[in-house]
Coordinates of C-alpha atoms and ligand atoms in Angstrom, one line a residue:
M1 CA -97.1 49.2 -68.8
S2 CA -94.5 45.6 -69.1
A3 CA -91.9 48.6 -69.3
Y4 CA -92.2 50.6 -66.6
F5 CA -92.3 47.2 -63.7
L6 CA -89.6 46.4 -66.0
N7 CA -87.6 49.3 -64.7
I8 CA -87.8 48.9 -60.9
P9 CA -85.4 46.2 -60.8
V10 CA -83.1 47.5 -63.4
Q11 CA -82.7 50.7 -62.3
Y12 CA -82.0 49.3 -59.4
E13 CA -79.8 46.8 -60.3
M14 CA -78.5 50.4 -61.6
R15 CA -78.2 52.1 -58.3
K16 CA -76.3 49.3 -57.2
T17 CA -74.0 49.4 -59.4
A18 CA -73.5 52.8 -59.3
I19 CA -73.0 52.8 -55.8
A20 CA -69.9 49.5 -55.8
L21 CA -68.5 51.8 -58.4
A22 CA -69.2 55.0 -56.5
L23 CA -67.1 52.9 -53.0
L24 CA -64.4 51.8 -56.0
L25 CA -63.5 54.7 -57.1
A26 CA -62.6 56.4 -53.3
A27 CA -61.3 53.4 -52.3
C28 CA -58.9 53.7 -55.6
S29 CA -58.4 57.2 -55.7
A30 CA -57.8 57.0 -51.1
S31 CA -55.0 54.4 -52.2
A32 CA -53.7 56.3 -55.2
Q33 CA -53.8 59.5 -52.7
V34 CA -52.5 57.1 -49.3
N35 CA -50.4 59.9 -47.2
E36 CA -47.8 58.0 -45.3
S37 CA -47.9 59.1 -42.9
T38 CA -51.7 58.6 -41.9
P39 CA -52.0 54.3 -42.6
L40 CA -55.3 53.3 -44.3
A41 CA -58.8 52.1 -42.4
A42 CA -57.1 47.5 -41.9
D43 CA -60.3 46.9 -44.5
I44 CA -58.9 48.1 -47.7
E45 CA -55.3 47.5 -47.6
K46 CA -54.9 43.7 -48.9
P47 CA -53.4 41.5 -47.2
L48 CA -49.2 41.2 -49.1
R49 CA -46.5 38.6 -48.5
Y50 CA -44.4 40.1 -51.5
G51 CA -45.1 44.3 -50.7
A52 CA -43.6 47.3 -49.1
E53 CA -41.5 46.4 -45.8
R54 CA -41.8 50.0 -44.4
L55 CA -43.9 53.0 -44.8
G56 CA -42.3 56.4 -45.3
K57 CA -39.0 57.1 -45.4
R58 CA -36.1 55.4 -44.7
Q59 CA -34.7 57.9 -41.3
D60 CA -31.0 55.9 -41.6
A61 CA -27.7 57.0 -41.9
D62 CA -27.0 55.2 -44.4
M63 CA -30.4 56.4 -46.4
R64 CA -29.5 60.3 -45.0
R65 CA -26.2 59.8 -47.2
F66 CA -28.3 58.7 -51.0
R67 CA -30.1 61.3 -50.1
D68 CA -28.2 64.5 -49.5
N69 CA -25.8 63.1 -52.2
R70 CA -28.6 64.2 -54.8
L71 CA -25.8 64.4 -57.7
G72 CA -24.5 61.7 -59.4
A73 CA -23.4 60.0 -62.5
F74 CA -24.3 57.4 -64.2
I75 CA -21.8 55.4 -66.5
H76 CA -23.4 53.3 -68.9
W77 CA -20.6 51.1 -70.7
G78 CA -20.6 47.6 -72.5
L79 CA -19.6 45.6 -75.7
Y80 CA -22.1 47.8 -76.6
A81 CA -19.5 51.2 -77.1
I82 CA -17.9 48.9 -79.5
P83 CA -20.2 49.4 -82.4
G84 CA -21.7 52.2 -80.4
G85 CA -25.3 51.7 -82.7
E86 CA -24.1 50.6 -86.6
W87 CA -24.7 47.0 -87.5
D88 CA -23.1 45.9 -90.6
G89 CA -22.6 49.2 -92.0
K90 CA -26.4 50.4 -90.3
V91 CA -26.2 52.9 -88.2
Y92 CA -29.5 52.6 -86.1
P93 CA -31.2 56.0 -84.5
G94 CA -32.4 53.9 -81.3
A95 CA -30.1 53.4 -78.2
A96 CA -27.0 51.5 -78.5
E97 CA -27.2 49.6 -75.7
W98 CA -30.3 47.2 -77.7
L99 CA -28.4 47.7 -80.7
K100 CA -28.7 43.6 -80.7
A101 CA -32.0 43.9 -80.6
W102 CA -32.8 46.8 -83.6
A103 CA -30.5 44.8 -85.8
K104 CA -31.7 41.1 -84.7
V105 CA -27.9 39.9 -84.3
P106 CA -28.0 36.3 -82.5
A107 CA -26.4 36.3 -79.2
D108 CA -23.4 34.4 -79.8
E109 CA -22.2 36.5 -82.6
W110 CA -22.9 39.8 -80.2
L111 CA -20.9 38.3 -77.4
G112 CA -18.5 37.6 -80.0
L113 CA -17.8 41.0 -79.5
M114 CA -15.7 40.1 -76.6
E115 CA -12.7 39.4 -78.2
Q116 CA -12.8 43.0 -79.4
W117 CA -12.5 45.1 -75.8
N118 CA -9.6 46.2 -74.8
P119 CA -9.8 49.7 -73.6
V120 CA -6.1 50.5 -74.3
N121 CA -6.9 54.3 -72.6
F122 CA -9.2 53.3 -69.7
K123 CA -8.2 55.1 -66.7
P124 CA -10.3 54.7 -63.6
R125 CA -8.2 57.5 -61.5
E126 CA -8.9 60.4 -64.0
W127 CA -12.0 58.5 -64.4
A128 CA -12.5 59.4 -60.9
D129 CA -11.1 63.1 -61.0
M130 CA -13.7 64.3 -63.2
A131 CA -16.4 62.6 -61.8
R132 CA -15.4 65.1 -58.3
R133 CA -14.7 67.7 -60.6
M134 CA -18.2 67.6 -61.8
G135 CA -19.4 67.2 -58.3
V136 CA -21.3 63.6 -58.3
K137 CA -21.3 62.2 -54.9
Y138 CA -21.8 58.9 -56.5
V139 CA -21.1 56.9 -59.6
K140 CA -23.8 54.0 -60.6
I141 CA -21.8 51.7 -62.7
T142 CA -23.6 49.4 -65.6
T143 CA -21.8 45.7 -64.0
K144 CA -24.2 44.0 -66.4
H145 CA -26.4 45.3 -69.4
H146 CA -29.2 43.2 -70.9
E147 CA -26.6 41.9 -73.5
G148 CA -25.3 39.6 -70.5
F149 CA -20.9 40.5 -70.4
C150 CA -20.0 41.6 -67.1
L151 CA -17.7 44.5 -66.3
W152 CA -16.5 41.5 -63.3
P153 CA -14.6 38.1 -63.5
S154 CA -18.1 36.3 -62.2
K155 CA -17.3 32.8 -62.3
Y156 CA -21.0 32.1 -63.1
T157 CA -20.5 32.6 -66.6
K158 CA -18.0 33.2 -69.5
Y159 CA -19.2 36.0 -70.5
T160 CA -16.6 38.3 -68.7
V161 CA -14.0 41.2 -69.1
A162 CA -11.8 38.0 -67.3
N163 CA -12.6 36.5 -71.4
T164 CA -11.3 39.4 -72.9
P165 CA -8.2 40.4 -74.5
Y166 CA -7.8 43.1 -71.4
K167 CA -8.8 40.9 -68.4
K168 CA -8.5 43.0 -65.8
D169 CA -11.6 43.7 -63.6
I170 CA -12.9 47.0 -64.8
L171 CA -15.6 47.5 -62.1
G172 CA -12.9 46.5 -59.2
E173 CA -10.5 49.1 -60.7
L174 CA -13.9 51.9 -61.2
V175 CA -14.5 51.2 -56.9
K176 CA -11.1 51.5 -55.6
A177 CA -10.8 54.8 -57.9
F178 CA -13.6 56.2 -56.9
N179 CA -14.2 55.4 -53.0
E180 CA -10.4 57.1 -52.6
Q181 CA -11.9 60.3 -54.1
G182 CA -14.5 59.8 -51.8
I183 CA -17.2 58.3 -54.3
D184 CA -19.9 56.3 -53.3
V185 CA -20.5 53.0 -56.0
H186 CA -23.6 52.1 -56.9
F187 CA -24.6 48.6 -59.1
Y188 CA -26.5 49.0 -61.8
F189 CA -27.8 45.3 -62.4
S190 CA -30.2 44.1 -65.4
V191 CA -32.1 41.2 -64.2
L192 CA -32.9 40.6 -68.0
D193 CA -30.0 39.4 -69.3
W194 CA -29.7 38.0 -73.5
S195 CA -27.3 36.2 -72.9
H196 CA -28.7 33.0 -70.5
P197 CA -30.4 30.5 -72.4
D198 CA -32.4 30.0 -69.1
Y199 CA -33.7 33.3 -69.4
R200 CA -37.5 33.6 -69.9
Y201 CA -40.1 36.6 -70.6
D202 CA -43.0 34.8 -69.3
I203 CA -43.4 31.4 -67.9
K204 CA -46.2 29.3 -69.9
S205 CA -44.8 25.6 -69.7
D206 CA -43.1 23.7 -67.2
D207 CA -40.1 24.1 -68.7
D208 CA -40.3 27.2 -69.2
A209 CA -40.7 27.0 -65.2
A210 CA -37.7 25.0 -64.4
A211 CA -35.1 26.9 -66.9
Y212 CA -35.9 29.9 -64.7
A213 CA -35.8 28.3 -61.2
R214 CA -32.6 27.6 -62.4
F215 CA -31.8 31.6 -63.7
L216 CA -33.1 32.7 -61.0
E217 CA -30.3 31.2 -59.1
F218 CA -27.7 31.9 -61.9
T219 CA -29.0 36.0 -61.0
E220 CA -29.0 35.6 -57.2
N221 CA -25.1 34.1 -57.4
Q222 CA -23.9 37.3 -59.4
L223 CA -25.8 39.0 -57.2
R224 CA -24.5 37.9 -53.9
E225 CA -21.4 37.5 -55.7
L226 CA -21.1 41.3 -56.9
A227 CA -21.8 42.6 -52.9
T228 CA -19.5 40.3 -51.6
N229 CA -16.3 40.8 -53.3
Y230 CA -17.5 44.6 -53.6
P231 CA -18.1 45.2 -50.0
T232 CA -18.4 49.3 -50.3
V233 CA -21.2 49.4 -52.7
K234 CA -23.8 51.3 -51.5
D235 CA -26.6 50.8 -54.2
F236 CA -28.4 48.4 -56.3
W237 CA -30.0 50.0 -59.1
F238 CA -32.3 47.4 -60.6
D239 CA -33.4 46.9 -64.1
G240 CA -34.8 44.8 -66.0
T241 CA -37.6 43.2 -64.5
W242 CA -40.7 44.5 -66.5
D243 CA -41.3 40.7 -67.8
A244 CA -44.0 38.7 -66.5
S245 CA -41.6 35.8 -65.8
M246 CA -40.6 38.5 -63.4
K247 CA -44.2 39.3 -62.1
K248 CA -45.1 36.0 -61.9
N249 CA -41.7 35.8 -59.6
A250 CA -42.5 38.6 -57.5
W251 CA -41.2 36.2 -53.8
W252 CA -38.0 36.5 -55.1
T253 CA -38.1 40.1 -55.7
A254 CA -38.4 40.6 -52.1
R255 CA -36.0 37.8 -51.4
A256 CA -33.4 39.5 -53.0
E257 CA -33.8 43.0 -51.5
K258 CA -33.6 40.8 -48.2
M259 CA -30.0 38.9 -49.3
L260 CA -28.5 42.2 -50.2
K261 CA -29.5 44.1 -46.8
E262 CA -28.0 41.4 -44.9
L263 CA -24.9 41.2 -47.2
V264 CA -23.9 44.8 -47.6
P265 CA -25.4 46.5 -43.9
G266 CA -27.0 49.4 -45.2
V267 CA -27.2 49.4 -48.6
T268 CA -30.0 51.2 -50.6
V269 CA -32.1 49.2 -53.8
N270 CA -34.3 50.7 -56.4
S271 CA -38.2 50.4 -55.9
R272 CA -37.5 49.0 -59.7
L273 CA -36.5 44.8 -58.4
R274 CA -39.6 44.8 -56.7
A275 CA -42.6 43.8 -57.5
D276 CA -45.6 42.6 -55.3
D277 CA -48.1 39.3 -54.9
F278 CA -50.4 40.8 -57.6
G279 CA -47.6 41.3 -59.9
K280 CA -47.8 44.9 -59.4
R281 CA -44.5 47.2 -59.5
H282 CA -42.7 50.1 -57.6
F283 CA -45.4 50.6 -55.4
D284 CA -47.3 47.9 -54.0
S285 CA -51.4 46.8 -54.4
N286 CA -51.7 49.4 -51.1
G287 CA -50.0 51.9 -52.7
H288 CA -47.0 51.7 -50.7
L289 CA -43.2 52.2 -51.8
M290 CA -41.6 48.7 -52.3
G291 CA -37.2 49.0 -52.0
D292 CA -35.9 52.6 -50.6
Y293 CA -36.8 54.5 -53.2
E294 CA -38.8 55.0 -56.4
S295 CA -36.7 54.9 -59.9
G296 CA -39.5 55.4 -62.2
Y297 CA -38.2 59.0 -63.5
E298 CA -36.3 59.0 -66.3
R299 CA -35.4 61.1 -69.0
R300 CA -39.0 63.2 -67.6
L301 CA -39.2 65.1 -63.9
P302 CA -42.3 65.2 -61.5
D303 CA -44.2 68.6 -62.5
P304 CA -43.5 71.1 -59.3
V305 CA -47.0 72.2 -59.1
R306 CA -49.4 69.2 -59.7
D307 CA -46.4 65.9 -58.5
T308 CA -45.8 67.2 -55.0
K309 CA -46.8 63.7 -53.9
V310 CA -43.3 62.6 -55.0
T311 CA -42.1 65.0 -51.6
R312 CA -43.7 62.0 -49.6
W313 CA -41.2 59.3 -50.8
D314 CA -37.5 59.5 -51.7
W315 CA -36.6 58.5 -55.7
E316 CA -33.9 59.7 -58.1
A317 CA -34.3 60.1 -61.6
C318 CA -32.0 59.5 -64.2
M319 CA -31.4 61.3 -67.7
T320 CA -29.1 61.8 -71.0
L321 CA -27.8 64.3 -73.3
P322 CA -29.6 62.7 -76.1
E323 CA -32.7 62.3 -76.5
N324 CA -31.6 58.4 -75.0
Q325 CA -28.3 57.5 -75.8
W326 CA -27.1 55.6 -72.2
G327 CA -24.4 53.1 -74.0
Y328 CA -21.8 55.5 -76.4
H329 CA -23.6 55.7 -79.7
K330 CA -21.0 57.9 -82.8
D331 CA -23.4 59.8 -84.0
W332 CA -25.2 62.4 -81.9
S333 CA -26.5 64.1 -84.6
L334 CA -29.4 61.8 -84.8
S335 CA -31.5 63.8 -81.6
Y336 CA -31.0 67.1 -79.8
V337 CA -28.5 67.1 -77.0
K338 CA -28.9 68.8 -74.0
S339 CA -26.5 72.2 -72.8
P340 CA -24.9 71.8 -69.6
V341 CA -27.1 74.9 -68.5
E342 CA -30.4 72.9 -69.3
V343 CA -28.2 69.4 -67.3
I344 CA -27.7 72.1 -64.3
E345 CA -31.8 73.0 -64.5
R346 CA -32.5 68.9 -64.2
I347 CA -30.9 68.9 -61.6
V348 CA -31.9 71.4 -59.7
H349 CA -36.1 70.7 -60.3
A350 CA -35.2 66.9 -59.0
V351 CA -34.0 68.7 -56.0
S352 CA -36.6 71.0 -55.2
M353 CA -39.0 67.9 -55.6
G354 CA -36.7 66.2 -52.7
G355 CA -34.8 63.8 -55.7
N356 CA -32.0 62.7 -56.3
M357 CA -30.5 63.5 -60.3
V358 CA -28.4 61.5 -62.2
V359 CA -26.7 62.3 -65.0
N360 CA -25.7 59.8 -67.6
F361 CA -21.9 58.9 -68.9
G362 CA -21.9 56.2 -72.2
P363 CA -17.6 55.9 -72.3
Q364 CA -15.9 54.6 -76.0
A365 CA -14.7 51.3 -76.4
D366 CA -11.3 52.7 -75.9
G367 CA -11.9 53.7 -72.4
D368 CA -12.4 57.3 -72.7
F369 CA -15.0 59.8 -72.8
R370 CA -16.6 61.7 -76.1
P371 CA -15.6 65.7 -75.6
E372 CA -19.2 66.7 -75.2
E373 CA -19.6 64.9 -72.2
K374 CA -16.4 65.8 -71.4
L375 CA -17.0 69.4 -71.9
M376 CA -20.5 69.3 -69.7
A377 CA -19.3 67.5 -66.3
Q378 CA -17.1 70.3 -66.6
E379 CA -19.0 73.6 -67.2
V380 CA -21.7 71.3 -64.5
G381 CA -18.4 71.0 -62.1
R382 CA -17.9 74.7 -62.7
W383 CA -21.8 75.7 -61.7
M384 CA -21.3 72.6 -58.4
K385 CA -18.5 74.5 -57.0
R386 CA -20.3 77.9 -56.7
Y387 CA -23.7 77.3 -56.3
G388 CA -23.4 73.4 -55.0
E389 CA -24.2 74.0 -51.4
C390 CA -28.6 74.9 -52.8
I391 CA -27.6 70.9 -53.6
Y392 CA -26.5 68.6 -51.8
G393 CA -28.1 68.2 -48.2
C394 CA -30.7 70.3 -49.6
D395 CA -34.5 69.2 -49.9
Y396 CA -37.6 70.6 -51.1
A397 CA -39.1 73.6 -49.7
G398 CA -42.7 73.3 -49.8
W399 CA -43.2 76.9 -50.7
D400 CA -44.9 77.6 -53.7
K401 CA -43.4 77.5 -57.2
Q402 CA -42.4 80.6 -59.2
P403 CA -41.4 81.7 -62.5
W404 CA -38.1 82.6 -62.0
G405 CA -37.0 79.1 -60.9
Y406 CA -37.1 76.6 -58.4
Y407 CA -36.2 76.3 -54.1
T408 CA -34.2 74.2 -52.3
R409 CA -33.5 74.6 -49.0
K410 CA -31.8 73.0 -45.7
G411 CA -33.4 73.8 -42.0
D412 CA -33.5 77.5 -42.1
D413 CA -31.1 78.1 -45.4
V414 CA -33.8 78.6 -48.4
Y415 CA -32.4 78.9 -51.3
M416 CA -33.3 80.4 -55.0
A417 CA -32.2 79.2 -58.0
V418 CA -32.9 81.4 -60.8
F419 CA -33.0 80.1 -64.0
N420 CA -35.0 83.0 -66.1
V421 CA -34.7 87.2 -64.9
P422 CA -38.3 88.6 -65.0
Y423 CA -38.1 92.2 -67.3
S424 CA -39.0 93.6 -64.3
R425 CA -35.4 92.1 -62.1
H426 CA -37.8 92.4 -59.3
L427 CA -38.5 88.2 -57.7
T428 CA -41.4 87.5 -56.6
V429 CA -41.3 85.1 -53.2
V430 CA -44.6 84.1 -51.7
T431 CA -43.7 82.6 -48.4
P432 CA -46.5 80.5 -45.8
K433 CA -47.5 82.0 -43.4
N434 CA -45.5 82.7 -39.7
V435 CA -42.5 83.2 -42.4
K436 CA -41.1 86.2 -42.8
V437 CA -37.8 86.8 -45.8
T438 CA -35.8 89.8 -43.6
G439 CA -32.3 89.4 -46.4
A440 CA -31.3 87.8 -49.3
T441 CA -27.5 87.1 -50.7
L442 CA -25.9 86.3 -54.4
I443 CA -23.9 83.0 -53.2
G444 CA -20.3 83.8 -54.3
G445 CA -21.4 87.7 -54.9
K446 CA -22.8 90.7 -52.3
D447 CA -26.3 91.0 -50.5
T448 CA -29.8 92.4 -52.5
P449 CA -32.6 94.2 -51.7
V450 CA -35.5 92.4 -50.0
T451 CA -38.8 94.6 -50.1
E452 CA -42.1 93.0 -48.6
A453 CA -44.6 94.0 -51.0
A454 CA -47.4 92.4 -49.4
R455 CA -48.2 90.0 -46.7
N456 CA -45.9 86.9 -46.9
E457 CA -45.1 88.6 -50.8
Y458 CA -41.6 89.8 -51.2
L459 CA -39.5 91.0 -54.1
V460 CA -35.8 90.2 -54.3
D461 CA -33.9 92.4 -56.5
V462 CA -32.0 90.5 -59.2
P463 CA -28.4 90.9 -58.1
E464 CA -26.2 93.3 -60.0
N465 CA -23.6 92.2 -61.7
T466 CA -25.0 88.3 -62.1
P467 CA -22.3 85.9 -64.0
D468 CA -23.6 84.4 -67.3
G469 CA -26.5 81.7 -66.5
P470 CA -28.3 80.1 -63.4
F471 CA -27.6 81.9 -60.5
V472 CA -28.4 81.2 -57.0
I473 CA -29.9 83.3 -54.0
K474 CA -29.6 82.5 -50.0
L475 CA -32.6 84.0 -47.8
R476 CA -32.7 85.0 -44.6
I477 CA -35.4 83.9 -43.1
E478 CA -37.5 84.2 -39.6
D479 CA -39.6 80.8 -39.5
S480 CA -42.3 81.3 -36.7
S481 CA -44.2 78.3 -37.7
G482 CA -42.4 75.5 -35.6
E483 CA -42.3 73.7 -38.6
K484 CA -38.7 73.6 -39.6
D485 CA -37.9 71.0 -41.4
R486 CA -41.1 69.5 -41.3
Y487 CA -40.4 68.0 -44.9
R488 CA -36.6 66.7 -43.8
D489 CA -37.4 65.2 -40.5
A490 CA -41.5 64.7 -39.8
L491 CA -41.8 61.0 -39.5
T492 CA -43.4 59.9 -42.6
Ligands
LIG501 C1 -34.0 50.8 -69.3 C2 -32.5 49.9 -70.5 O1 -33.4 49.5 -70.8 C3 -31.4 51.3 -70.7 O2 -30.7 50.8 -71.9 C4 -31.2 52.0 -70.0 O3 -30.5 51.2 -68.8 C5 -32.0 52.7 -68.3 C6 -31.3 53.3 -67.6 O4 -32.6 51.4 -68.3 O5 -34.5 51.3 -70.0 C7 -36.1 52.0 -69.3 C8 -35.6 51.7 -68.1 C9 -37.1 51.7 -67.3 C10 -38.0 53.0 -68.1 C11 -37.5 53.8 -69.7 C12 -36.6 52.9 -70.2 N1 -39.6 52.9 -67.7 O6 -39.5 53.3 -65.8 O7 -40.2 54.4 -68.1

């Protein structure tokens, strides 16, 4: 009896909790799926001082250039290239640029490698030639990785190229050489700095707070120095911002972005720099992207069917050739190394989802590239030369994914990048309503027949005499949907 009476309020409380939970879940999923074009009701937006400055994509000329470039190269070059993954006779299989951490090398011992920094075979113009031939439109250079060694003669630390046998300003030479070839230069910058005594992983005392304040001032000085001394820089790609100390100093991440944008008009900044008032990173507590583009796709890519939400914002992915080696590692037999075709597929995959792809190089300590990287650059370049029109300036097409490969689109041009040829030798194309396919041409080749199999379904014949490897077919379409360029220029 008493249990029955007791049950009533208990059930009532449970129902209340269930309703509150349901409301909370609804709010959460609404913010997770927020469509940037339809701002959320103000009552579920949290007020933020350091959240996103903007809803949707930047549409100015500099951002369009960033986006249209589509293919970039990463260069991870620092003291870690000297040991190349080996310390005291032991080869560590982890990322070579993290060797100091794997082998627990004290900072001053690690920075002693500076005495050996003398890349006598470094030829910036040859680097720029190689990049141009590969078809990359921009290069992201590690100005300073976690180790703290600067590729430019920073006046705020002694750990720079100026204090090595080589002496010369590597960064300055690279900026000049790439810019001469019409290639944009982006700066990678690690906030995390193992060389600096004031760096803190977390702030647990007043002393920590004071040290970290000094560290942030040092970092800001370095950023101002980079932006001022190399004014043609187009982008800052931040890294090493994941520690609790940074999340507790979100104000600084917003301030650094603002400062760089004032110093370098039009400059772009990745989302990895930013944290909001609650320490939330990349996307703020209201689900809006911070910075200009998302930079979380590292060595992986969004699923072409499930993850189409990524087409609502700008993003850039980056990849390594081995499993996870950014800096030079002497032994690439320790993990699988991607073939040029696999690199090409990832480039196309990224563009098909509205993103950019950056392919990494880890130059040797002598300033030359390993043969595998030279070969890859050459093979990718050969493909880009013939088929690059399906990459540069292209975007998400919005058509249903097919097993043969990926679509990209530029205005009324829809491209089919074919990686898997079906036994039937017919490539199925399912168009959106009001879009007709009227013809198809192999890029660098001839027209190929198209037959209408059903309403909005076409079969495109695999062209005769396709070259080995992936090829691209350009479709002629009639689009009466009135939604031309919807995916590109909509004010999302
Ligand atoms: C960082 C660095 O630690 C690494 O050495 C390299 O420079 C790479 C480009 O960036 O590593 C990361 C950073 C972020 C993620 C993974 C590895 N992430 O967001 O998944």
